[in-house]
Amino acid sequence: MLERLERQRTYGLVGHSGGGKTSLAEMFLFLSKATDRLGKVEQGNTCLDFEPEEVKRRGSIQPGFAYIQWNKHEHYLVDLPGDLNFSGDIQYLLTSVDSVLFVIDGLEGIKPLSKRIWAEVDKSGLPVLIWVNKVDLERANFEHSYASIQENLGIKTVVLFWPVGSGDDFKGVVNLLDLKFYDFQQKKTLPLPAELKQEVTTLRTSLLEDIAETSEELMEKYLEQGSLNEEELLKGLKSAMAKKELVPVVAGSAWQEQAVGLLLDLINQIFFSPLERPKWQGEDNTSLASDPDGPATAFVCKTMIDPFAGQVSVLRVLAGKIMPDLTLVNAQTGEKEKLNNIFRLQGKERLPVKTELGPGAILGVAKLKNTHTGDTLRVEDSNFVLKLPELPVPVVSYALTAKKQGDEDKIFAAVQKILEEDPTLKLERNPETGDMLLSGMGQLHLETVVEKVKNRYNVDIALELPHIAYRETIKAKAEVQGKYKKQTGGHGQYGDCWIRVEPLPRGGGYEFVDEIVGGVIPKQYIPAVDAGIQEAAAKGFLAGYPVIDFKVTLYDGSYHSVDSSELAFKVAGSLAFKKAMEKCKPILLEPVMKVVITVPDQYMGDVISDISGRRGKVLGSESNAGYTEIQAEVPMAEMLTYAQTLTSMTSGQGIYTMEFAHYAEVPPPLAEKIINENKQE
Ligand SMILES: Nc1nc2c(ncn2[C@@H]2O[C@H](COP(=O)(O)OP(=O)(O)O)[C@@H](O)[C@H]2O)c(=O)[nH]1
Ligand SMILES: [Mg+2]
């Protein structure tokens, strides 16, 4: 098995949507004969974008998994979504691969959103190889793309495949590792043409120097021999990649199969095998070696729901050996899970596996009992739990409603199933507003949920703006009496209390102070007064929203030895509260969000003036590497459709995060409008 694992590569194709990741993976499948027909994204017939939502969009919204064999090596490859709407997948899958093939569009170079995705790759610490794609296009410009990589990604790069020509004139690439010229027309390797020698010599020298500089030993050799042989170069390069000191760059075209075969060879040469990767980091400072003889352990990096076959868990084998019928324990749920059938994933196809698979394998298993994305499966006597990357908090929320009457009950169950697939989605009922709220990373994220529910369960959902959870409070102090007295035939009702009501600072909540002396209200009735006040406060006074941030002091009252009861004092409390509200200058409060917006510098002015237009307050801004981060506080009611605005204002280059900050007074004219609307309802 060791020998086999040395020849195994597990990597992710990462990069901005549209760069050509899926097309490249599709070409990998075709060249390696894993498929006999080349799928094309725009024809909607690729192996990897098979979900109806992807076929419709002509683009990936789900990760794709594939397995190929190339020159006696096995590759497990993952085509990651190229959009931060799917950050959850990006994070968990970066955790599950050993290397990254970063794909950029040779026409556009590094786009602002590629930079954001790069930031995730950078955080993952994985070795990276950059593929500059689409060099076949007329306006493609490798020099420009290469410069934009150096300028934007803040890394030291070296060129490994140097493209000769571009567009229709893209003749071939020079592999600077072996100094051979690969000719596209003849589809073979040729000696280096004389006219390229000078340029190639310069590039080769800087490659040698850059690699030599990463290790003292290599530098000595280089100075001694005046060169490095291919083996030394590769070894040096691999270790520099692992230390994140160098990122090699290659160029070609996924579409025309230009240099894709060379790329596969290079992956065999410079990506880590699972035996070479660093140890897995677990919780509580534990670690686990990526060792086939270690305790069998796997990470659930994705869950997919197939309406027919049910749930498929995708596992990355971290250590040990996994084979059909193996039973593992879920570290999170404690459940014993038997892996009845295991299979490799090839898009939607399943390739059954009968043998044992070691670390690095990515495989699917159907119908586990109680296992979710992010869980660790392990042998019984292990205590290893993989440390998870931190997931971003969902920023965009919509209320879900049924388009067809009678579908309301189905919505919750159907959406709940989709949630299994994606830990960055949240579904909750807001008991106060009655909304069924779905929260996610962005509009696109939530729309794909709605599409999936429609395609899989035939339930039509509309996304609507959520209701705002307003609050009420007071601005003045008052002392009032609440007296409840009822004389009926027999047993009467008597409760009487004097309370002082005063405002508390924002966030102060509710306080109740008992200052009764001499038993003017007997002890057992005091909690009833408190309860009566709280009950009335929850129902609100102005517009039916809970009253918060006030203090009540119960300081006087009276009782009747026969007619007094808990109920009577509760009613007295609530009467007192209502009377107090009339005198205490009640106001309406609204939730204010802390918003952090990041946009390319040139949009800063527009974004700031838009925030002011939303009754927002800009707290500060900071510029760094072409981006400005703006911190602001904005009422939630003004942020409900912000995602769309920001996208159109910044051509899709802005992002933001948002969290609840505090409640603040609604300006009086607006408050009046909200109060009137609520009265009508
Ligand atoms: N000319 C050209 N077009 C390409 C190439 N690779 C991908 N494309 C096109 O670029 C678009 C986006 O490709 P896709 O593979 O979906 O990108 P992804 O979002 O990164 O997976 C599609 O229309 C592809 O046909 C390439 O090498 N050359
Ligand atoms: Mg794609």
Coordinates of C-alpha atoms in Angstrom, one line a residue, residues 28-488:
F28 CA -8.3 15.7 -17.0
L29 CA -11.1 13.1 -17.0
F30 CA -11.1 13.0 -20.8
L31 CA -7.3 12.8 -21.2
S32 CA -6.9 10.1 -18.6
K33 CA -9.8 8.2 -20.2
A34 CA -11.9 8.3 -17.2
T35 CA -14.6 9.5 -19.5
D36 CA -14.9 8.9 -23.2
R37 CA -16.6 12.1 -24.1
L38 CA -15.4 15.6 -23.3
G39 CA -18.0 17.5 -21.4
K40 CA -18.4 21.2 -22.1
V41 CA -19.7 23.6 -19.5
E42 CA -21.7 25.7 -22.0
Q43 CA -23.4 22.6 -23.4
G44 CA -24.4 21.6 -19.9
N45 CA -23.1 18.1 -20.3
T46 CA -20.1 18.0 -18.0
C47 CA -19.5 15.2 -15.6
L48 CA -19.0 17.5 -12.7
D49 CA -21.7 20.1 -13.0
F50 CA -24.6 17.6 -13.1
E51 CA -27.1 19.2 -10.7
P52 CA -30.1 20.7 -12.6
E53 CA -29.3 24.1 -11.0
E54 CA -25.8 23.8 -12.4
V55 CA -26.9 22.8 -15.9
K56 CA -29.3 25.7 -15.9
R57 CA -26.6 28.2 -14.8
R58 CA -23.8 26.7 -16.8
G59 CA -21.6 26.9 -13.8
S60 CA -20.8 25.1 -10.6
I61 CA -22.6 25.8 -7.3
Q62 CA -21.7 22.4 -5.8
P63 CA -18.3 20.9 -5.3
G64 CA -17.5 18.2 -7.8
F65 CA -15.5 15.1 -7.0
A66 CA -13.5 12.9 -9.5
Y67 CA -10.9 10.2 -9.6
I68 CA -8.4 9.7 -12.4
Q69 CA -5.3 7.7 -13.1
W70 CA -2.4 9.3 -14.9
N71 CA 0.9 7.7 -15.6
K72 CA 0.6 5.2 -12.7
H73 CA -0.5 7.9 -10.3
E74 CA -4.0 8.2 -8.8
H75 CA -5.6 11.6 -8.4
Y76 CA -8.5 12.4 -6.2
L77 CA -9.6 15.8 -7.3
V78 CA -12.2 18.2 -6.0
D79 CA -13.6 21.0 -8.1
L80 CA -14.4 23.7 -5.5
P81 CA -17.1 26.3 -6.0
G82 CA -15.6 29.6 -7.0
D83 CA -18.0 31.9 -5.2
L84 CA -18.0 33.0 -1.6
N85 CA -21.7 32.3 -1.4
F86 CA -20.4 28.7 -0.9
S87 CA -17.7 29.5 1.7
G88 CA -18.8 26.6 3.9
D89 CA -17.9 24.1 1.1
I90 CA -14.7 26.0 0.3
Q91 CA -13.5 25.8 3.9
Y92 CA -14.3 22.2 4.6
L93 CA -12.9 21.0 1.2
L94 CA -9.7 23.0 1.6
T95 CA -9.4 21.1 4.9
S96 CA -9.7 17.8 3.0
V97 CA -7.1 18.1 0.3
D98 CA -3.3 18.1 0.3
S99 CA -2.6 20.6 -2.4
V100 CA -4.3 23.4 -4.4
L101 CA -4.4 23.9 -8.1
F102 CA -5.3 27.6 -8.3
V103 CA -7.0 28.4 -11.6
I104 CA -7.0 31.9 -13.0
D105 CA -8.4 33.4 -16.1
G106 CA -5.6 34.3 -18.5
L107 CA -7.7 37.1 -19.9
E108 CA -8.4 38.9 -16.7
G109 CA -5.6 37.9 -14.4
I110 CA -6.4 38.2 -10.7
K111 CA -9.9 39.7 -10.1
P112 CA -10.8 41.2 -6.7
L113 CA -12.9 38.1 -5.9
S114 CA -10.0 35.8 -6.8
K115 CA -8.1 37.7 -4.2
R116 CA -10.7 36.8 -1.6
I117 CA -10.7 33.2 -2.5
W118 CA -6.9 33.3 -2.4
A119 CA -7.1 34.6 1.1
E120 CA -8.8 31.3 2.1
V121 CA -6.2 29.3 0.3
D122 CA -3.5 31.2 2.0
K123 CA -5.1 30.6 5.4
S124 CA -5.2 26.9 4.7
G125 CA -1.4 26.7 4.5
L126 CA -1.6 24.2 1.6
P127 CA 1.1 24.1 -1.2
V128 CA -0.2 25.8 -4.3
L129 CA 0.4 25.5 -8.1
I130 CA -1.2 28.3 -10.2
W131 CA -2.6 27.5 -13.6
V132 CA -3.1 30.5 -15.9
N133 CA -5.9 29.3 -18.1
K134 CA -7.4 30.3 -21.5
V135 CA -4.1 31.3 -23.1
D136 CA -5.8 30.2 -26.3
L137 CA -8.0 33.3 -26.3
E138 CA -7.1 36.1 -28.6
R139 CA -6.6 38.7 -26.0
A140 CA -5.0 36.5 -23.4
N141 CA -1.8 37.9 -22.0
F142 CA 0.4 35.7 -19.9
E143 CA 2.8 38.5 -18.9
H144 CA -0.1 40.6 -17.7
S145 CA -1.7 37.7 -15.8
Y146 CA 1.7 36.9 -14.2
A147 CA 2.2 40.5 -13.2
S148 CA -1.2 40.6 -11.6
I149 CA -0.4 37.5 -9.6
Q150 CA 2.7 39.0 -8.3
E151 CA 1.0 42.3 -7.6
N152 CA -2.1 41.0 -5.9
L153 CA -1.3 37.8 -4.1
G154 CA 1.7 38.9 -2.1
I155 CA 3.7 35.7 -2.9
K156 CA 6.9 34.8 -4.5
T157 CA 6.3 33.0 -7.8
V158 CA 8.3 31.1 -10.3
V159 CA 7.3 30.3 -13.9
L160 CA 7.5 26.6 -14.8
F161 CA 5.6 26.5 -18.1
W162 CA 6.4 29.5 -20.3
P163 CA 3.8 30.0 -23.0
V164 CA 5.1 30.7 -26.5
G165 CA 2.5 32.9 -28.3
S166 CA -1.1 33.3 -27.4
G167 CA -4.6 33.2 -28.9
D168 CA -4.5 31.5 -32.3
D169 CA -0.8 31.8 -32.3
F170 CA -0.3 29.9 -29.0
K171 CA 2.3 27.4 -30.3
G172 CA 3.4 25.6 -27.2
V173 CA 5.0 25.9 -23.8
V174 CA 8.6 25.6 -22.7
N175 CA 8.9 23.4 -19.6
L176 CA 11.6 25.2 -17.6
L177 CA 12.2 22.2 -15.5
D178 CA 13.5 20.0 -18.3
L179 CA 14.0 22.8 -20.9
K180 CA 11.9 21.1 -23.5
F181 CA 9.5 22.7 -25.9
Y182 CA 6.1 21.1 -26.1
D183 CA 4.5 21.8 -29.5
F184 CA 0.8 21.9 -29.6
Q185 CA 0.4 21.3 -33.3
Q186 CA 2.5 18.2 -33.4
K187 CA 1.5 17.2 -29.9
K188 CA 4.9 16.3 -28.9
T189 CA 8.1 17.4 -27.1
L190 CA 10.7 19.0 -29.3
P191 CA 14.2 20.3 -28.6
L192 CA 14.2 24.0 -27.7
P193 CA 13.9 26.2 -30.8
A194 CA 17.0 28.4 -31.3
E195 CA 15.1 31.7 -31.3
L196 CA 13.8 31.0 -27.8
K197 CA 17.1 30.2 -26.2
Q198 CA 18.0 33.6 -24.9
E199 CA 14.7 34.3 -23.2
V200 CA 14.5 30.7 -21.8
T201 CA 18.0 31.0 -20.4
T202 CA 17.1 34.1 -18.5
L203 CA 13.9 32.5 -17.1
R204 CA 15.7 29.3 -16.2
T205 CA 18.5 31.1 -14.4
S206 CA 16.0 33.0 -12.2
L207 CA 14.1 29.7 -11.6
L208 CA 17.4 28.1 -10.4
E209 CA 18.2 31.0 -8.2
D210 CA 14.8 31.3 -6.7
I211 CA 14.7 27.7 -5.8
A212 CA 18.3 27.6 -4.6
E213 CA 17.6 30.6 -2.3
T214 CA 15.1 28.6 -0.3
S215 CA 17.6 26.2 1.1
E216 CA 21.2 26.6 2.2
E217 CA 22.1 23.1 1.0
L218 CA 20.7 23.8 -2.5
M219 CA 22.4 27.2 -2.6
E220 CA 25.8 25.6 -1.8
K221 CA 25.2 23.0 -4.6
Y222 CA 24.1 25.6 -7.0
L223 CA 27.2 27.7 -6.4
E224 CA 29.5 24.7 -6.6
Q225 CA 28.0 23.1 -9.7
G226 CA 26.7 26.3 -11.4
S227 CA 23.4 24.5 -11.8
L228 CA 20.9 22.1 -10.3
N229 CA 19.8 18.9 -11.8
E230 CA 16.1 18.1 -12.3
E231 CA 15.8 16.0 -9.3
E232 CA 17.4 18.6 -7.0
L233 CA 15.1 21.3 -8.6
L234 CA 12.0 19.3 -7.9
K235 CA 13.0 18.4 -4.4
G236 CA 13.8 22.0 -3.7
L237 CA 10.6 23.2 -5.3
K238 CA 8.4 20.8 -3.4
S239 CA 9.9 21.8 0.0
A240 CA 9.7 25.5 -0.9
M241 CA 6.0 25.0 -1.8
A242 CA 5.4 23.3 1.5
K243 CA 7.0 26.1 3.4
K244 CA 4.9 28.6 1.3
E245 CA 8.1 30.2 0.1
L246 CA 7.4 29.7 -3.6
V247 CA 4.3 29.3 -5.7
P248 CA 5.0 27.9 -9.2
V249 CA 3.0 29.2 -12.2
V250 CA 2.1 27.3 -15.3
A251 CA 0.0 28.3 -18.3
G252 CA -2.2 26.7 -20.9
S253 CA -5.7 26.1 -22.1
A254 CA -8.2 23.7 -20.6
W255 CA -10.4 24.2 -23.6
Q256 CA -8.0 23.3 -26.4
E257 CA -6.0 20.8 -24.4
Q258 CA -2.9 22.9 -24.4
A259 CA -0.4 21.8 -21.8
V260 CA -3.0 20.0 -19.8
G261 CA -1.2 16.7 -20.1
L262 CA 2.0 18.4 -19.0
L263 CA 0.1 19.8 -16.1
L264 CA -1.0 16.3 -15.0
D265 CA 2.7 15.2 -15.2
L266 CA 3.7 18.1 -13.1
I267 CA 1.1 17.3 -10.5
N268 CA 2.6 13.9 -10.2
Q269 CA 6.0 15.4 -9.8
I270 CA 5.4 18.3 -7.4
F271 CA 2.2 17.7 -5.4
F272 CA 2.5 15.9 -2.0
S273 CA 1.5 12.3 -1.6
P274 CA -0.7 11.7 1.5
L275 CA 2.4 10.2 3.1
E276 CA 4.3 13.5 2.8
R277 CA 1.6 15.8 4.0
P278 CA 1.8 17.4 7.5
K279 CA 0.0 15.8 10.4
W280 CA -3.7 16.5 10.9
Q281 CA -4.5 18.9 13.6
G282 CA -7.1 17.8 16.1
E283 CA -8.9 19.4 18.9
D284 CA -7.2 19.9 22.2
N285 CA -3.8 20.0 20.6
T286 CA -3.9 16.4 19.4
S287 CA -2.5 15.4 16.0
L288 CA -2.8 12.4 13.7
A289 CA -0.2 11.2 11.2
S290 CA -1.4 10.6 7.7
D291 CA -0.4 7.0 8.0
P292 CA -2.0 3.9 6.5
D293 CA -1.0 1.9 9.6
G294 CA -2.6 4.4 12.0
P295 CA -6.1 4.2 13.4
A296 CA -8.7 4.4 10.7
T297 CA -10.1 7.9 10.7
A298 CA -12.1 9.9 8.1
F299 CA -13.5 13.4 7.8
V300 CA -17.0 14.1 6.5
C301 CA -16.2 17.0 4.1
K302 CA -19.6 17.2 2.4
T303 CA -23.0 15.7 2.5
M304 CA -25.1 15.4 -0.7
I305 CA -28.8 14.5 -0.8
D306 CA -30.0 12.4 -3.7
P307 CA -33.8 12.4 -3.9
F308 CA -33.7 8.7 -4.8
A309 CA -30.7 7.2 -3.1
G310 CA -30.9 9.4 0.0
Q311 CA -27.9 10.9 1.8
V312 CA -24.4 10.4 0.6
S313 CA -21.6 11.4 2.9
V314 CA -18.3 12.3 1.3
L315 CA -15.3 11.2 3.4
R316 CA -11.6 12.1 3.2
V317 CA -9.6 9.3 4.7
L318 CA -7.2 10.9 7.2
A319 CA -5.4 7.8 8.5
G320 CA -5.6 4.0 8.5
K321 CA -7.4 1.9 6.0
I322 CA -11.0 2.0 5.0
M323 CA -12.8 -0.9 3.4
P324 CA -16.4 -1.9 2.8
D325 CA -18.3 -3.1 5.8
L326 CA -16.0 -1.3 8.2
T327 CA -17.7 0.1 11.3
L328 CA -16.5 3.4 12.7
V329 CA -17.7 5.6 15.5
N330 CA -18.9 9.2 14.9
A331 CA -16.9 11.3 17.2
Q332 CA -19.5 14.0 17.4
T333 CA -22.7 12.0 17.7
G334 CA -21.3 8.8 19.3
E335 CA -23.2 6.8 16.7
K336 CA -21.7 3.5 15.3
E337 CA -21.7 3.8 11.6
K338 CA -21.2 0.8 9.3
L339 CA -19.8 1.8 5.9
N340 CA -21.8 -0.8 3.9
N341 CA -20.8 0.2 0.4
I342 CA -18.0 2.6 -0.4
F343 CA -17.5 4.2 -3.7
R344 CA -15.4 6.8 -5.5
L345 CA -17.3 9.7 -6.9
Q346 CA -17.1 10.6 -10.6
G347 CA -19.5 13.5 -10.8
K348 CA -22.8 11.9 -10.2
E349 CA -21.5 8.4 -11.1
R350 CA -20.4 6.0 -8.4
L351 CA -17.5 3.7 -8.8
P352 CA -17.8 0.9 -6.3
V353 CA -14.7 0.1 -4.3
K354 CA -14.1 -3.5 -3.1
T355 CA -10.6 -3.1 -1.7
E356 CA -9.1 -1.1 1.1
L357 CA -8.3 2.6 0.7
G358 CA -5.6 4.5 2.6
P359 CA -5.1 8.1 3.6
G360 CA -5.8 10.6 0.8
A361 CA -8.8 8.8 -0.7
I362 CA -12.0 10.7 -1.1
L363 CA -15.0 8.4 -1.1
G364 CA -18.7 8.3 -0.8
V365 CA -20.8 6.3 1.5
A366 CA -24.6 6.2 1.5
K367 CA -27.1 6.3 4.3
L368 CA -25.1 6.7 7.4
K369 CA -27.4 6.9 10.4
N370 CA -26.5 10.1 12.3
T371 CA -23.5 11.8 10.6
H372 CA -23.2 15.3 9.3
T373 CA -20.9 17.5 7.4
G374 CA -17.9 18.3 9.6
D375 CA -18.0 15.1 11.7
T376 CA -15.0 12.8 12.3
L377 CA -15.5 9.1 11.9
R378 CA -12.9 7.0 13.8
V379 CA -12.1 3.6 15.2
E380 CA -13.6 2.9 18.6
D381 CA -10.5 3.4 20.8
S382 CA -9.3 6.6 19.1
N383 CA -9.9 10.1 20.6
F384 CA -9.0 12.1 17.6
V385 CA -11.4 14.8 16.4
L386 CA -10.3 16.9 13.4
K387 CA -10.1 20.6 14.2
L388 CA -12.6 22.4 11.9
P389 CA -11.9 25.7 10.2
E390 CA -14.0 28.6 11.4
L391 CA -17.0 29.1 9.2
P392 CA -18.2 32.6 8.3
V393 CA -21.5 33.7 9.9
P394 CA -24.5 34.0 7.6
V395 CA -25.3 37.6 6.7
V396 CA -28.3 37.5 4.5
S397 CA -31.7 36.4 5.8
Y398 CA -35.0 36.0 4.1
A399 CA -38.4 34.8 5.2
L400 CA -39.7 31.7 3.5
T401 CA -43.3 31.5 2.4
A402 CA -45.1 29.0 0.3
K403 CA -46.1 29.9 -3.2
K404 CA -48.9 27.3 -3.2
Q405 CA -51.4 27.2 -0.4
G406 CA -51.1 24.1 1.7
D407 CA -47.3 23.8 1.1
E408 CA -46.4 25.7 4.3
D409 CA -45.8 22.6 6.3
K410 CA -43.6 21.0 3.6
I411 CA -41.2 23.9 3.5
F412 CA -39.6 23.4 6.8
A413 CA -38.9 19.7 6.3
A414 CA -37.7 20.2 2.7
V415 CA -35.3 23.0 3.6
Q416 CA -34.1 21.1 6.6
K417 CA -32.8 18.4 4.3
I418 CA -30.8 20.9 2.2
L419 CA -29.3 22.2 5.4
E420 CA -27.7 18.9 6.0
E421 CA -25.5 19.6 3.0
D422 CA -24.3 23.0 4.0
P423 CA -23.3 24.1 7.5
T424 CA -23.4 27.8 6.6
L425 CA -27.1 27.8 6.2
K426 CA -29.4 28.4 9.1
L427 CA -33.1 27.9 9.4
E428 CA -35.1 29.2 12.3
R429 CA -38.6 30.2 13.2
N430 CA -38.7 33.6 14.9
P431 CA -41.4 33.1 17.5
E432 CA -41.9 36.9 17.8
T433 CA -42.5 37.8 14.2
G434 CA -43.7 34.3 13.1
D435 CA -41.1 34.3 10.2
M436 CA -39.5 31.2 9.0
L437 CA -36.0 32.7 8.5
L438 CA -33.4 31.2 6.2
S439 CA -30.0 32.8 6.6
G440 CA -26.9 32.2 4.4
M441 CA -23.9 33.9 2.8
G442 CA -25.7 35.8 0.1
Q443 CA -28.7 36.0 -2.2
L444 CA -27.3 33.4 -4.6
H445 CA -26.7 31.0 -1.8
L446 CA -30.4 31.2 -0.7
E447 CA -31.7 31.2 -4.2
T448 CA -30.0 27.9 -4.9
V449 CA -31.7 26.4 -1.8
V450 CA -35.0 27.5 -3.2
E451 CA -34.2 25.9 -6.6
K452 CA -33.0 22.7 -5.0
V453 CA -36.2 22.4 -3.0
K454 CA -38.2 23.0 -6.1
N455 CA -36.3 20.4 -8.2
R456 CA -36.1 17.7 -5.6
Y457 CA -39.3 18.0 -3.6
N458 CA -41.5 20.0 -5.9
V459 CA -42.2 22.6 -3.3
D460 CA -42.3 26.2 -4.5
I461 CA -40.9 28.7 -2.1
A462 CA -40.9 32.5 -2.2
L463 CA -38.2 34.5 -0.5
E464 CA -39.5 37.6 1.3
L465 CA -38.0 40.3 3.3
P466 CA -38.1 39.4 7.0
H467 CA -40.0 41.3 9.6
I468 CA -38.0 43.4 11.9
A469 CA -37.9 42.6 15.6
Y470 CA -38.6 46.1 17.0
R471 CA -38.6 46.8 20.7
E472 CA -40.1 49.4 23.0
T473 CA -38.7 51.3 25.9
I474 CA -39.2 54.4 28.0
K475 CA -37.5 57.7 28.4
A476 CA -38.9 59.1 31.6
K477 CA -39.5 58.0 35.2
A478 CA -42.9 57.8 36.9
E479 CA -44.6 56.5 40.0
V480 CA -48.0 54.9 39.6
Q481 CA -50.6 52.8 41.4
G482 CA -52.1 49.7 40.0
K483 CA -55.2 48.6 41.9
Y484 CA -57.4 45.7 41.1
K485 CA -60.5 45.4 43.2
K486 CA -63.6 43.4 42.4
Q487 CA -66.5 42.8 44.8
T488 CA -68.7 40.0 43.6

